[in-house]
Amino acid sequence: MKLNYRGMTIYVEKDYAAMSRAAAELLVQTVKENSATVLGLATGSTPIGMYQEVVKAYQRGEVDFARTLSYNLDEYYPINHDNDQSYHYFMRENLFRHINILPENTHVPSGEAKDVERSAAEYDEKIYAIGGVDLQVLGIGNNGHIGFNEPAAIFAKGTGLVDLTESTISANSRFFASIDDVPKKAVSMGIATIMQAKRIMLLASGQGKAGIVAQTILGEITPQVPASALQLHRNVTFFLDEAAAAELLAKLGK
Ligand code: F6R
């Protein structure tokens, strides 16, 4: 099902696999139209299926990433880039090493920088210098975070060091040996960095996301729900599975 709500495009797919295929189609199509596309990429469990579909399309010879650039949303801080919980590692394992994107064309905020604020500011400068992100992939946290922009009193602007909330630390502890091993900080693109992308796609799956998805699309635009800022973007597409869309569809009477 395809919906349009106040300028936002919303695809509701049967399940996670169908949602992943639909999202991959948009990413692949974008790179096919312009092989020098600048992708903004996300980690987390949600986009893994989409990345697998992208890899399959590459293996079928449908798409070429030789001129593609990528900028990831975020990285834990501090973390060693070889740590298997780092987002550098995640991106290598789930996407980069399976396609022909050049390692020097991939960028992930540094979890190792000594001067983290400076390295974060330089990250934004690089993105702006190349003309910005063409297609930004997002997941969404249970609390409405995008990147690691947690609910706050104001929208964060540029890339910077952020404190993770207890809810995010606890949600992400499923990937670590113990909750004490989860880093308490991260470097994340800011809301302004995310909003400068020419096109944004947000993926959400499962009933755990149903409430926050409805709030993001229908609710008040507030930094307490960072993803609600997307209502102000002029080219945003949501890829939801039926479980994640349930509350939205109920509220819309669909
Ligand atoms: C990841 C990121 C986060 C995740 C979010 C959802 O780069 O920026 O905002 O998208 O925490 O994570 P999952 O997909 O694991 O539910």
CSV table of C-alpha atoms and ligand atoms in Angstrom, one decimal:
chain,number,residue,atom,x,y,z
A,1,MET,CA,0.0,0.0,0.0
A,2,LYS,CA,1.2,3.5,-0.8
A,3,LEU,CA,0.0,6.5,1.0
A,4,ASN,CA,0.6,10.2,0.8
A,5,TYR,CA,0.2,12.2,4.0
A,6,ARG,CA,1.0,15.9,4.0
A,7,GLY,CA,3.6,15.5,1.3
A,8,MET,CA,5.2,12.5,2.9
A,9,THR,CA,5.3,9.2,1.0
A,10,ILE,CA,4.5,6.1,3.0
A,11,TYR,CA,4.9,2.5,1.8
A,12,VAL,CA,3.3,-0.2,3.9
A,13,GLU,CA,4.7,-3.6,3.0
A,14,LYS,CA,3.5,-7.0,4.3
A,15,ASP,CA,6.5,-7.9,6.4
A,16,TYR,CA,10.2,-7.2,7.0
A,17,ALA,CA,11.4,-9.0,3.9
A,18,ALA,CA,9.0,-7.1,1.6
A,19,MET,CA,9.9,-3.8,3.4
A,20,SER,CA,13.6,-4.5,2.9
A,21,ARG,CA,13.1,-5.2,-0.9
A,22,ALA,CA,11.1,-2.1,-1.4
A,23,ALA,CA,13.6,0.1,0.4
A,24,ALA,CA,16.5,-1.5,-1.5
A,25,GLU,CA,14.8,-0.8,-4.8
A,26,LEU,CA,14.8,2.9,-4.1
A,27,LEU,CA,18.5,2.9,-3.0
A,28,VAL,CA,19.5,0.8,-6.1
A,29,GLN,CA,17.5,3.0,-8.5
A,30,THR,CA,19.0,6.1,-7.1
A,31,VAL,CA,22.6,4.8,-7.7
A,32,LYS,CA,21.6,3.5,-11.1
A,33,GLU,CA,20.4,7.0,-12.1
A,34,ASN,CA,23.6,8.6,-10.8
A,35,SER,CA,26.5,6.4,-9.9
A,36,ALA,CA,28.2,9.3,-8.2
A,37,THR,CA,25.3,9.5,-5.6
A,38,VAL,CA,26.2,10.5,-2.1
A,39,LEU,CA,24.5,8.1,0.3
A,40,GLY,CA,23.8,8.7,3.9
A,41,LEU,CA,23.7,5.4,5.7
A,42,ALA,CA,22.4,3.9,8.9
A,43,THR,CA,23.3,0.9,11.1
A,44,GLY,CA,21.0,-1.0,13.5
A,45,SER,CA,19.1,-4.1,12.9
A,46,THR,CA,16.4,-2.6,10.6
A,47,PRO,CA,18.4,-1.9,7.5
A,48,ILE,CA,20.3,-5.2,7.5
A,49,GLY,CA,17.7,-6.8,5.2
A,50,MET,CA,17.8,-3.9,2.8
A,51,TYR,CA,21.6,-4.1,2.6
A,52,GLN,CA,21.3,-7.8,1.8
A,53,GLU,CA,19.0,-6.9,-1.1
A,54,VAL,CA,21.4,-4.2,-2.3
A,55,VAL,CA,24.2,-6.8,-2.2
A,56,LYS,CA,22.1,-9.2,-4.3
A,57,ALA,CA,21.3,-6.5,-6.9
A,58,TYR,CA,25.1,-5.8,-7.1
A,59,GLN,CA,25.9,-9.5,-7.5
A,60,ARG,CA,23.3,-9.6,-10.3
A,61,GLY,CA,25.2,-6.8,-12.0
A,62,GLU,CA,22.4,-4.3,-11.7
A,63,VAL,CA,24.2,-1.6,-10.0
A,64,ASP,CA,27.7,-0.1,-9.8
A,65,PHE,CA,29.1,1.7,-6.7
A,66,ALA,CA,32.5,2.5,-8.2
A,67,ARG,CA,31.8,6.3,-8.0
A,68,THR,CA,29.4,6.3,-5.0
A,69,LEU,CA,30.2,8.1,-1.8
A,70,SER,CA,28.8,7.3,1.6
A,71,TYR,CA,28.5,9.1,4.9
A,72,ASN,CA,27.2,7.2,7.9
A,73,LEU,CA,25.0,8.8,10.5
A,74,ASP,CA,26.8,7.9,13.7
A,75,GLU,CA,29.4,5.9,15.7
A,76,TYR,CA,29.8,5.1,19.3
A,77,TYR,CA,32.4,7.1,21.3
A,78,PRO,CA,34.9,6.1,22.3
A,79,ILE,CA,35.2,2.8,20.3
A,80,ASN,CA,37.9,1.1,18.4
A,81,HIS,CA,37.0,0.7,14.7
A,82,ASP,CA,37.9,-2.9,14.8
A,83,ASN,CA,35.5,-3.6,17.7
A,84,ASP,CA,32.8,-5.8,16.3
A,85,GLN,CA,30.2,-3.6,17.9
A,86,SER,CA,31.5,-0.4,16.2
A,87,TYR,CA,29.5,1.0,13.3
A,88,HIS,CA,32.7,0.9,11.2
A,89,TYR,CA,32.8,-2.8,11.6
A,90,PHE,CA,29.0,-3.1,11.0
A,91,MET,CA,29.2,-1.3,7.7
A,92,ARG,CA,32.2,-3.3,6.4
A,93,GLU,CA,30.5,-6.6,7.3
A,94,ASN,CA,26.9,-5.8,6.2
A,95,LEU,CA,27.6,-3.8,3.1
A,96,PHE,CA,30.9,-2.3,2.0
A,97,ARG,CA,33.0,-5.5,1.6
A,98,HIS,CA,30.2,-7.1,-0.5
A,99,ILE,CA,30.0,-4.3,-3.1
A,100,ASN,CA,32.5,-2.3,-5.2
A,101,ILE,CA,32.3,1.0,-3.2
A,102,LEU,CA,35.9,2.2,-2.7
A,103,PRO,CA,36.9,2.2,0.9
A,104,GLU,CA,38.2,5.7,0.6
A,105,ASN,CA,34.8,6.8,-0.5
A,106,THR,CA,33.1,5.5,2.6
A,107,HIS,CA,32.9,7.7,5.7
A,108,VAL,CA,31.8,6.9,9.3
A,109,PRO,CA,32.2,9.4,12.1
A,110,SER,CA,35.3,8.6,14.1
A,111,GLY,CA,34.9,6.8,17.4
A,112,GLU,CA,38.7,7.1,17.8
A,113,ALA,CA,39.4,10.8,17.4
A,114,LYS,CA,41.3,12.5,20.2
A,115,ASP,CA,39.6,15.9,19.4
A,116,VAL,CA,36.1,14.5,18.8
A,117,GLU,CA,34.4,17.9,18.5
A,118,ARG,CA,36.8,19.0,15.8
A,119,SER,CA,36.6,15.7,14.0
A,120,ALA,CA,32.7,15.9,14.1
A,121,ALA,CA,32.8,19.5,12.7
A,122,GLU,CA,35.1,18.4,9.9
A,123,TYR,CA,32.7,15.6,9.1
A,124,ASP,CA,29.9,18.2,8.4
A,125,GLU,CA,32.3,20.4,6.5
A,126,LYS,CA,33.2,17.4,4.2
A,127,ILE,CA,29.5,16.7,3.6
A,128,TYR,CA,28.7,20.3,2.8
A,129,ALA,CA,31.8,20.7,0.6
A,130,ILE,CA,30.7,17.8,-1.7
A,131,GLY,CA,27.2,19.3,-2.1
A,132,GLY,CA,25.4,17.3,0.6
A,133,VAL,CA,23.8,13.9,0.8
A,134,ASP,CA,21.6,12.8,-2.0
A,135,LEU,CA,19.7,10.0,-0.3
A,136,GLN,CA,19.8,9.5,3.5
A,137,VAL,CA,18.8,6.2,5.0
A,138,LEU,CA,17.4,6.3,8.6
A,139,GLY,CA,16.1,3.9,11.2
A,140,ILE,CA,14.2,5.1,14.2
A,141,GLY,CA,14.7,4.5,17.9
A,142,ASN,CA,11.8,3.5,20.2
A,143,ASN,CA,12.1,7.0,21.7
A,144,GLY,CA,12.0,8.7,18.3
A,145,HIS,CA,15.7,9.2,17.9
A,146,ILE,CA,17.2,9.4,14.4
A,147,GLY,CA,20.9,9.0,14.2
A,148,PHE,CA,21.7,9.3,17.9
A,149,ASN,CA,19.7,12.5,18.3
A,150,GLU,CA,17.9,11.7,21.5
A,151,PRO,CA,14.8,13.4,22.8
A,152,ALA,CA,15.9,16.8,24.0
A,153,ALA,CA,14.9,20.4,24.6
A,154,ILE,CA,16.2,21.6,21.3
A,155,PHE,CA,17.0,20.1,17.9
A,156,ALA,CA,20.8,19.5,17.6
A,157,LYS,CA,22.2,21.1,14.5
A,158,GLY,CA,25.5,19.7,13.3
A,159,THR,CA,27.4,16.5,13.9
A,160,GLY,CA,28.7,16.3,17.4
A,161,LEU,CA,29.2,14.2,20.6
A,162,VAL,CA,26.0,13.2,22.3
A,163,ASP,CA,25.0,11.3,25.5
A,164,LEU,CA,23.0,8.2,24.9
A,165,THR,CA,19.8,7.9,27.0
A,166,GLU,CA,19.2,5.0,29.3
A,167,SER,CA,16.5,3.7,26.9
A,168,THR,CA,19.0,3.6,24.0
A,169,ILE,CA,21.7,2.1,26.1
A,170,SER,CA,19.3,-0.6,27.2
A,171,ALA,CA,17.9,-1.2,23.7
A,172,ASN,CA,21.4,-1.5,22.3
A,173,SER,CA,22.7,-3.8,25.1
A,174,ARG,CA,21.3,-6.7,23.2
A,175,PHE,CA,24.4,-6.5,20.9
A,176,PHE,CA,26.9,-6.4,23.8
A,177,ALA,CA,28.1,-8.9,26.3
A,178,SER,CA,26.6,-6.8,29.1
A,179,ILE,CA,24.9,-3.4,29.5
A,180,ASP,CA,28.1,-2.0,31.1
A,181,ASP,CA,29.9,-2.6,27.8
A,182,VAL,CA,27.6,-0.3,25.9
A,183,PRO,CA,29.4,3.1,25.3
A,184,LYS,CA,27.5,5.9,26.9
A,185,LYS,CA,28.3,8.4,24.2
A,186,ALA,CA,28.2,8.6,20.4
A,187,VAL,CA,29.1,10.9,17.6
A,188,SER,CA,26.1,11.6,15.5
A,189,MET,CA,25.0,13.7,12.6
A,190,GLY,CA,22.7,16.5,13.9
A,191,ILE,CA,19.2,17.1,12.8
A,192,ALA,CA,20.3,19.9,10.5
A,193,THR,CA,22.9,17.6,8.9
A,194,ILE,CA,20.2,15.0,8.3
A,195,MET,CA,17.7,17.5,7.0
A,196,GLN,CA,20.0,18.9,4.4
A,197,ALA,CA,19.8,15.6,2.5
A,198,LYS,CA,18.0,15.9,-0.8
A,199,ARG,CA,15.9,12.8,-0.2
A,200,ILE,CA,15.3,10.9,3.1
A,201,MET,CA,14.1,7.3,3.5
A,202,LEU,CA,13.2,6.0,7.0
A,203,LEU,CA,12.7,2.3,7.6
A,204,ALA,CA,10.8,0.8,10.5
A,205,SER,CA,9.7,-2.7,11.3
A,206,GLY,CA,7.8,-4.5,14.0
A,207,GLN,CA,5.0,-3.6,16.4
A,208,GLY,CA,7.5,-2.1,18.9
A,209,LYS,CA,7.9,0.8,16.5
A,210,ALA,CA,4.2,1.3,15.8
A,211,GLY,CA,3.6,4.0,18.5
A,212,ILE,CA,6.7,6.1,17.6
A,213,VAL,CA,6.0,5.8,13.9
A,214,ALA,CA,2.5,7.2,14.3
A,215,GLN,CA,3.8,10.0,16.6
A,216,THR,CA,6.6,10.9,14.1
A,217,ILE,CA,4.2,11.2,11.1
A,218,LEU,CA,1.0,12.5,12.8
A,219,GLY,CA,2.2,14.2,16.0
A,220,GLU,CA,3.5,17.5,17.0
A,221,ILE,CA,6.9,18.6,15.6
A,222,THR,CA,9.0,18.6,18.7
A,223,PRO,CA,12.7,17.8,19.7
A,224,GLN,CA,11.1,15.4,22.2
A,225,VAL,CA,10.4,13.2,19.2
A,226,PRO,CA,13.5,14.0,17.0
A,227,ALA,CA,12.1,12.1,14.0
A,228,SER,CA,9.1,14.5,13.9
A,229,ALA,CA,11.4,17.1,12.2
A,230,LEU,CA,11.0,14.9,9.1
A,231,GLN,CA,7.5,16.4,8.7
A,232,LEU,CA,9.4,19.6,7.6
A,233,HIS,CA,11.4,17.8,4.9
A,234,ARG,CA,10.2,18.1,1.3
A,235,ASN,CA,11.2,14.6,0.1
A,236,VAL,CA,10.8,11.9,2.7
A,237,THR,CA,9.7,8.3,2.1
A,238,PHE,CA,8.8,5.9,4.9
A,239,PHE,CA,9.2,2.2,4.4
A,240,LEU,CA,7.1,0.4,7.0
A,241,ASP,CA,6.0,-3.2,7.5
A,242,GLU,CA,2.4,-3.8,8.5
A,243,ALA,CA,3.3,-4.2,12.2
A,244,ALA,CA,5.1,-0.9,12.4
A,245,ALA,CA,2.4,0.9,10.4
A,246,ALA,CA,-0.5,-0.5,12.5
A,247,GLU,CA,-1.1,2.5,14.8
A,248,LEU,CA,-0.6,5.0,12.0
A,249,LEU,CA,-3.1,3.3,9.8
A,250,ALA,CA,-5.6,3.0,12.6
A,251,LYS,CA,-5.3,6.7,13.4
A,252,LEU,CA,-5.8,7.5,9.7
A,253,GLY,CA,-8.8,5.2,9.5
A,254,LYS,CA,-7.2,3.0,6.9
B,1,F6R,C1,21.8,3.7,13.5
B,1,F6R,C2,21.0,4.8,14.1
B,1,F6R,C3,19.9,4.6,15.0
B,1,F6R,C4,19.0,3.4,14.6
B,1,F6R,C5,17.9,3.2,15.6
B,1,F6R,C6,17.0,2.0,15.4
B,1,F6R,O1,22.9,4.2,12.7
B,1,F6R,O2,21.3,5.9,13.8
B,1,F6R,O3,19.1,5.7,15.0
B,1,F6R,O4,18.5,3.6,13.4
B,1,F6R,O5,18.4,3.1,16.9
B,1,F6R,O6,17.8,0.8,15.5
B,1,F6R,P1,17.2,-0.6,15.1
B,1,F6R,O7,17.1,-0.6,13.6
B,1,F6R,O8,18.2,-1.6,15.6
B,1,F6R,O9,15.9,-0.7,15.8
